[in-house]
PDB file of C-alpha atoms in Angstrom:
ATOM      1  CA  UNK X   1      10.046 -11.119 -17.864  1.00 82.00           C
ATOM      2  CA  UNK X   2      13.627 -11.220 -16.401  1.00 88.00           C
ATOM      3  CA  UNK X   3      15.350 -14.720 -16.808  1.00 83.00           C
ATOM      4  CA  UNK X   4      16.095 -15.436 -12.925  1.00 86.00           C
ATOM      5  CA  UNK X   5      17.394 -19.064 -14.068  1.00 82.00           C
ATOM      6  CA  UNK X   6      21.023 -18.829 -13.551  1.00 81.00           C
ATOM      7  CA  UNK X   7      20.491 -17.534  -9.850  1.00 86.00           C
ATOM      8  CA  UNK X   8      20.915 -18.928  -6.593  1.00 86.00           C
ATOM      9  CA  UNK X   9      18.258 -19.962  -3.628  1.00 88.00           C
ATOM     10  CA  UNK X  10      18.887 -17.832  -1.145  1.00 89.00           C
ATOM     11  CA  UNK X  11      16.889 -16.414   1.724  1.00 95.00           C
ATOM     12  CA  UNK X  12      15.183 -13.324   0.858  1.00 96.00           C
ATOM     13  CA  UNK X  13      13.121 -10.738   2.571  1.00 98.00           C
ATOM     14  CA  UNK X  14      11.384  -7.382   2.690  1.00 98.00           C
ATOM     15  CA  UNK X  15       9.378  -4.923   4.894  1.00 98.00           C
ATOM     16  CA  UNK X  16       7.218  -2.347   3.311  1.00 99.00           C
ATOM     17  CA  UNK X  17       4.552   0.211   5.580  1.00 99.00           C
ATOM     18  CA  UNK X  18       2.856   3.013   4.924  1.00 99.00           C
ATOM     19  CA  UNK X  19       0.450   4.887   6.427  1.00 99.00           C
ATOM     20  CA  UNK X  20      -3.294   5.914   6.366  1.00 98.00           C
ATOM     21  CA  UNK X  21      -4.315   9.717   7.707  1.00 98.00           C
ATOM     22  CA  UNK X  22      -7.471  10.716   9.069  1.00 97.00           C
ATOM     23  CA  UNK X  23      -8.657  13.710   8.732  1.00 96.00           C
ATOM     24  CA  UNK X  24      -9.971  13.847  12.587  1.00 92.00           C
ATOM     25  CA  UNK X  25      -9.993  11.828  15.260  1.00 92.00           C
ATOM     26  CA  UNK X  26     -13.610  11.264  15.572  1.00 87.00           C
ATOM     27  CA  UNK X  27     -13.833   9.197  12.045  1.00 88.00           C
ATOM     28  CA  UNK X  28     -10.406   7.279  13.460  1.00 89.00           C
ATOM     29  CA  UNK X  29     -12.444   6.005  16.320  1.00 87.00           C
ATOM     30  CA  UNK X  30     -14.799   3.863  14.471  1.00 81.00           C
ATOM     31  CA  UNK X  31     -11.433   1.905  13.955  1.00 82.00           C
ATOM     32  CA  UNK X  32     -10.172   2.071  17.492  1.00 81.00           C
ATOM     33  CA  UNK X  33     -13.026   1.143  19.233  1.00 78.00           C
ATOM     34  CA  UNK X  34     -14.140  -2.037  16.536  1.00 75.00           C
ATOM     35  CA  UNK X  35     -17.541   0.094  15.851  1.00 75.00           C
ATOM     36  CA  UNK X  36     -17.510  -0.131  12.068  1.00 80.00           C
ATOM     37  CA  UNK X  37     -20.705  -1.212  10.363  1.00 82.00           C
ATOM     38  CA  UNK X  38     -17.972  -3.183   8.144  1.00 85.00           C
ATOM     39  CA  UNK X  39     -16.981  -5.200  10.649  1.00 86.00           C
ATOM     40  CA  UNK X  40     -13.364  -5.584  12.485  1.00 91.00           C
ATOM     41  CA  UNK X  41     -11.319  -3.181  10.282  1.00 93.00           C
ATOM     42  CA  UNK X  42      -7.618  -4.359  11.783  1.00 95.00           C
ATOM     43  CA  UNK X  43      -8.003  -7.638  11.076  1.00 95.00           C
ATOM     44  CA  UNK X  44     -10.245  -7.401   8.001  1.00 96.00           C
ATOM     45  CA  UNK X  45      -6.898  -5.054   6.778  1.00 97.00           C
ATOM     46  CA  UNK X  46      -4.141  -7.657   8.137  1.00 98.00           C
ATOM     47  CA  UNK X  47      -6.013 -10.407   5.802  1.00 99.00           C
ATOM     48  CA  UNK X  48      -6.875  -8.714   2.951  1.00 99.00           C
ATOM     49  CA  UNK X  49      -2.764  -8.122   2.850  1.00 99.00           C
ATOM     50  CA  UNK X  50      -2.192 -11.495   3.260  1.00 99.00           C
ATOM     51  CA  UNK X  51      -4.286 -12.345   0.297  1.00 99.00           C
ATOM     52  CA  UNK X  52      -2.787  -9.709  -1.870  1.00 99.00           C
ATOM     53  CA  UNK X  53       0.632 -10.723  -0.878  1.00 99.00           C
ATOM     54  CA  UNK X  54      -0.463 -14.069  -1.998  1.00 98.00           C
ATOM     55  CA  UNK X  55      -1.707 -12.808  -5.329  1.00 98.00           C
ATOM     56  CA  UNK X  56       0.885 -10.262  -6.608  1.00 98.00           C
ATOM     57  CA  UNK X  57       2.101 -12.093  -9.636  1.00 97.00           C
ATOM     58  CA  UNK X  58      -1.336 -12.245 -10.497  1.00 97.00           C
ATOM     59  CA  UNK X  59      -1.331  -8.264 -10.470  1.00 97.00           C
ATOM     60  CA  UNK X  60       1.556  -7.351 -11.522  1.00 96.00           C
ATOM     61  CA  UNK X  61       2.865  -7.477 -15.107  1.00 95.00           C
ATOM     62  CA  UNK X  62       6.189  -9.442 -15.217  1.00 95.00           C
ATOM     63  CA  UNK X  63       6.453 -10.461 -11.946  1.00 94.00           C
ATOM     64  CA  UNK X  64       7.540 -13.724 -11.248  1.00 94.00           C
ATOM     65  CA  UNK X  65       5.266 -16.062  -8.973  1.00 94.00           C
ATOM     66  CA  UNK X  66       7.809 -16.745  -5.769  1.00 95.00           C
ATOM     67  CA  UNK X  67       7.096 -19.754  -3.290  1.00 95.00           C
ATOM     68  CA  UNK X  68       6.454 -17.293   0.170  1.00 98.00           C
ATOM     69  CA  UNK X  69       7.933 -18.823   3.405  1.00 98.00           C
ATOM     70  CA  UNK X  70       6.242 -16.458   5.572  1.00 98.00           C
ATOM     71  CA  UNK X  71       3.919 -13.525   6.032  1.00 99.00           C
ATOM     72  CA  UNK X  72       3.398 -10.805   8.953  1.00 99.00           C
ATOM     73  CA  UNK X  73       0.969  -7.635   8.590  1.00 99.00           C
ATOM     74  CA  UNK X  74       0.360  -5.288  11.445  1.00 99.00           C
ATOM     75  CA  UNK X  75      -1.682  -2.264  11.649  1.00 98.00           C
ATOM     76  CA  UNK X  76      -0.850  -0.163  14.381  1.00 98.00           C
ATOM     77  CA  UNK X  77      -3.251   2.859  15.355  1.00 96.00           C
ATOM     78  CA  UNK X  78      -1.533   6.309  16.191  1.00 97.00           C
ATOM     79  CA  UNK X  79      -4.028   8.895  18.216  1.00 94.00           C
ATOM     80  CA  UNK X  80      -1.913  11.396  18.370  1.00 96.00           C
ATOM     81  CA  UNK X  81      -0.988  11.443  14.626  1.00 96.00           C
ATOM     82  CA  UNK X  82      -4.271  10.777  13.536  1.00 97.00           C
ATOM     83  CA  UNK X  83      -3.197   7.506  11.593  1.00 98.00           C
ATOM     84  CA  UNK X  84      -2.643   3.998  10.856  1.00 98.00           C
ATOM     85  CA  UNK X  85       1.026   2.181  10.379  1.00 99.00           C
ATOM     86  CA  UNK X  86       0.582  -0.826   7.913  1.00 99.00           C
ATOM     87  CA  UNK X  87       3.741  -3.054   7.949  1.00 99.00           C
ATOM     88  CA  UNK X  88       3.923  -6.028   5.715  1.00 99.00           C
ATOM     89  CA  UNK X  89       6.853  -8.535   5.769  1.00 99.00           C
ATOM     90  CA  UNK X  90       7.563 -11.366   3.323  1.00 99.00           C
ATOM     91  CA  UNK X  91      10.004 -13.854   3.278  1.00 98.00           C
ATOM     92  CA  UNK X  92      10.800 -16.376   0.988  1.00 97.00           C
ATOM     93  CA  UNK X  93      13.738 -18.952  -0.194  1.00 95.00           C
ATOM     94  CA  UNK X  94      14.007 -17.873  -3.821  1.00 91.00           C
ATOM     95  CA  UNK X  95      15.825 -16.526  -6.793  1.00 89.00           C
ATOM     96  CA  UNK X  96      13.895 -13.260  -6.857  1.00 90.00           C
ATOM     97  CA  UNK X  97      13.172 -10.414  -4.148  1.00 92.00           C
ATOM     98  CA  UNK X  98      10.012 -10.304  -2.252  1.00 97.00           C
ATOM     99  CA  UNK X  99       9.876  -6.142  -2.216  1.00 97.00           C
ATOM    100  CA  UNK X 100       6.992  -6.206  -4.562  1.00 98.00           C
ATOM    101  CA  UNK X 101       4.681  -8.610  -2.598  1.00 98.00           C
ATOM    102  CA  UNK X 102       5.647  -6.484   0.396  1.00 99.00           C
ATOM    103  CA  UNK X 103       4.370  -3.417  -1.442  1.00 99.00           C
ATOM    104  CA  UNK X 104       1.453  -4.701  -2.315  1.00 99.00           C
ATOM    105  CA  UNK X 105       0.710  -6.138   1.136  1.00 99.00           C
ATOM    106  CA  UNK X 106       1.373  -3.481   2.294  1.00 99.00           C
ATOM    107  CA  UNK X 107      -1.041  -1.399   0.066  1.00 99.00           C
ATOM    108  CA  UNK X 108      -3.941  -3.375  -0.308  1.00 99.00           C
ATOM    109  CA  UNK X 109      -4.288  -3.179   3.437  1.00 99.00           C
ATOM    110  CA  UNK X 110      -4.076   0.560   2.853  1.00 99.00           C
ATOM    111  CA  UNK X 111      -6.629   0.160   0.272  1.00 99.00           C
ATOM    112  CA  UNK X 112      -8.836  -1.972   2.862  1.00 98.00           C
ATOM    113  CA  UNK X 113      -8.650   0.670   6.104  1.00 96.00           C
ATOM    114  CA  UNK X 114      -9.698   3.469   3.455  1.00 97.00           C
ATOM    115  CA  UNK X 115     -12.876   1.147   1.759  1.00 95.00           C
ATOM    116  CA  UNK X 116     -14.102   0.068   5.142  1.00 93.00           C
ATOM    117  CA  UNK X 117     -13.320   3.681   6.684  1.00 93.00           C
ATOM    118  CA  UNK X 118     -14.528   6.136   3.803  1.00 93.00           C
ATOM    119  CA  UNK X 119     -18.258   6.258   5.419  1.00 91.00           C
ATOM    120  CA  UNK X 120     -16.534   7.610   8.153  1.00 91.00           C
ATOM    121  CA  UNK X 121     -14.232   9.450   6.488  1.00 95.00           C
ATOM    122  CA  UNK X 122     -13.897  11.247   2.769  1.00 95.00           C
ATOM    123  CA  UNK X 123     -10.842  12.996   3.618  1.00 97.00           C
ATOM    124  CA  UNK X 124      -8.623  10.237   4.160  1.00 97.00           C
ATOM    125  CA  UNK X 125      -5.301  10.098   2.716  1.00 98.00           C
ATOM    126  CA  UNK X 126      -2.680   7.079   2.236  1.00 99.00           C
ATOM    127  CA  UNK X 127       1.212   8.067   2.197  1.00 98.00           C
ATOM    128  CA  UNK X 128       4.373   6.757   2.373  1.00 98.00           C
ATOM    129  CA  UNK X 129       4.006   3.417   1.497  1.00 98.00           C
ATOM    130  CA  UNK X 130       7.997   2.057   0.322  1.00 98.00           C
ATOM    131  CA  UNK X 131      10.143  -0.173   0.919  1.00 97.00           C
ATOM    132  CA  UNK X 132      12.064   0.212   4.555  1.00 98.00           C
ATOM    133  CA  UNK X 133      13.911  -2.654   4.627  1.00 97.00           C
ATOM    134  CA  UNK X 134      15.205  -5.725   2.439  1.00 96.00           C
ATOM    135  CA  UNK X 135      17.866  -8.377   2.369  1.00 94.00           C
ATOM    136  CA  UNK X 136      19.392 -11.329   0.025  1.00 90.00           C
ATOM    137  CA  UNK X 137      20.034 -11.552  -2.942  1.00 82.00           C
ATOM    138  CA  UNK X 138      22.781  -9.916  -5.348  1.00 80.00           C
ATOM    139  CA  UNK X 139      22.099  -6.360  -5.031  1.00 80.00           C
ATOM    140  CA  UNK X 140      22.800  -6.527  -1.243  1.00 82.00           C
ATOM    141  CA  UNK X 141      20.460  -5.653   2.209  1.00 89.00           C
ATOM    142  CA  UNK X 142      18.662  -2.059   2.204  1.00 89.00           C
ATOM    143  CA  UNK X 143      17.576  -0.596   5.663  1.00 91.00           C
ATOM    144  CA  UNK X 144      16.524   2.896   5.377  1.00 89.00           C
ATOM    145  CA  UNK X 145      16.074   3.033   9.413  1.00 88.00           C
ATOM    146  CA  UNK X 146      19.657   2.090  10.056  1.00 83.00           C
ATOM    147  CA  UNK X 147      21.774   3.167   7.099  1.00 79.00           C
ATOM    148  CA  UNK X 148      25.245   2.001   8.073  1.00 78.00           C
ATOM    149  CA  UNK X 149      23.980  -1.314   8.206  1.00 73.00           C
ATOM    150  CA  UNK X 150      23.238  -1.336   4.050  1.00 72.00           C
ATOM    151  CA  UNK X 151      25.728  -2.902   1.476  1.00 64.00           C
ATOM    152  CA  UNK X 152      28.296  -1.024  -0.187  1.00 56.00           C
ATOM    153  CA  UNK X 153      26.628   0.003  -3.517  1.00 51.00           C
ATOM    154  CA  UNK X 154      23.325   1.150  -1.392  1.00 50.00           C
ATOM    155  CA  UNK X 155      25.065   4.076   0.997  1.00 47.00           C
TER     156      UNK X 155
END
């Protein structure tokens, strides 16, 4: 595990999403219109990344368990791309990052859509799930939707 010891507090925070595709529009509307036999899958999702957010040091070898100041998940439906935007965002007061308890936010409500969707749906596919955006800490703020705004050593 990395010794994080000699580094400051500071304010710290990262956004991860990613997406879920369906492979029609007809399994997608079990989703939209709340008709799943599993129940509400939006905010089933939201919660189970909330959890998981919670529980990343748990999961994840070497990862150091971080006092979180705050949590937002939203899943927002796309008809006309056939898909689901997860975005997790994490923020904590720390002397480590919070990009890997985005990530897995993030994820495991990726995860969550496709267990409570694959009746529905066998051909669903999860993509894209990264890091967009970050800030504090040494290394400097990341922001992949508005580059010029990222510190030196990141353009």
């Amino acid at each position: 595990m990395v010794a994080i010891h000699g580094k400051e507090v500071t304010h710290r925070s990262a956004i991860a999403e990613g997406f879920i595709i369906f492979s029609n529009p007809e399994s997608m509307n079990s989703l939209l219109l709340e008709s799943n036999k599993k129940g509400d899958v939006i905010s089933i999702a939201r919660i189970a990344g909330i959890m998981a957010v919670k529980k990343t040091a748990e999961l994840i070898p070497l990862c150091h368990p971080i006092s979180i100041t705050g949590i937002k998940v939203d899943l927002t439906p796309n008809k006309k791309e056939i898909s689901v935007k997860v975005r997790c965002e994490v923020h904590c007061d720390g002397k480590t990052g919070v990009e890997m308890e985005a990530l897995t936010g993030a994820t495991v409500s990726l995860l969550t859509v496709y267990d409570m969707c694959k009746a529905v749906d066998k051909m669903m596919r999860i993509s894209d799930c990264r890091v967009v955006k970050k800030s504090g800490g040494k290394s400097g703020d990341i922001d992949l939707y508005h580059p010029s705004s990222n510190s030196e050593h990141h353009r």
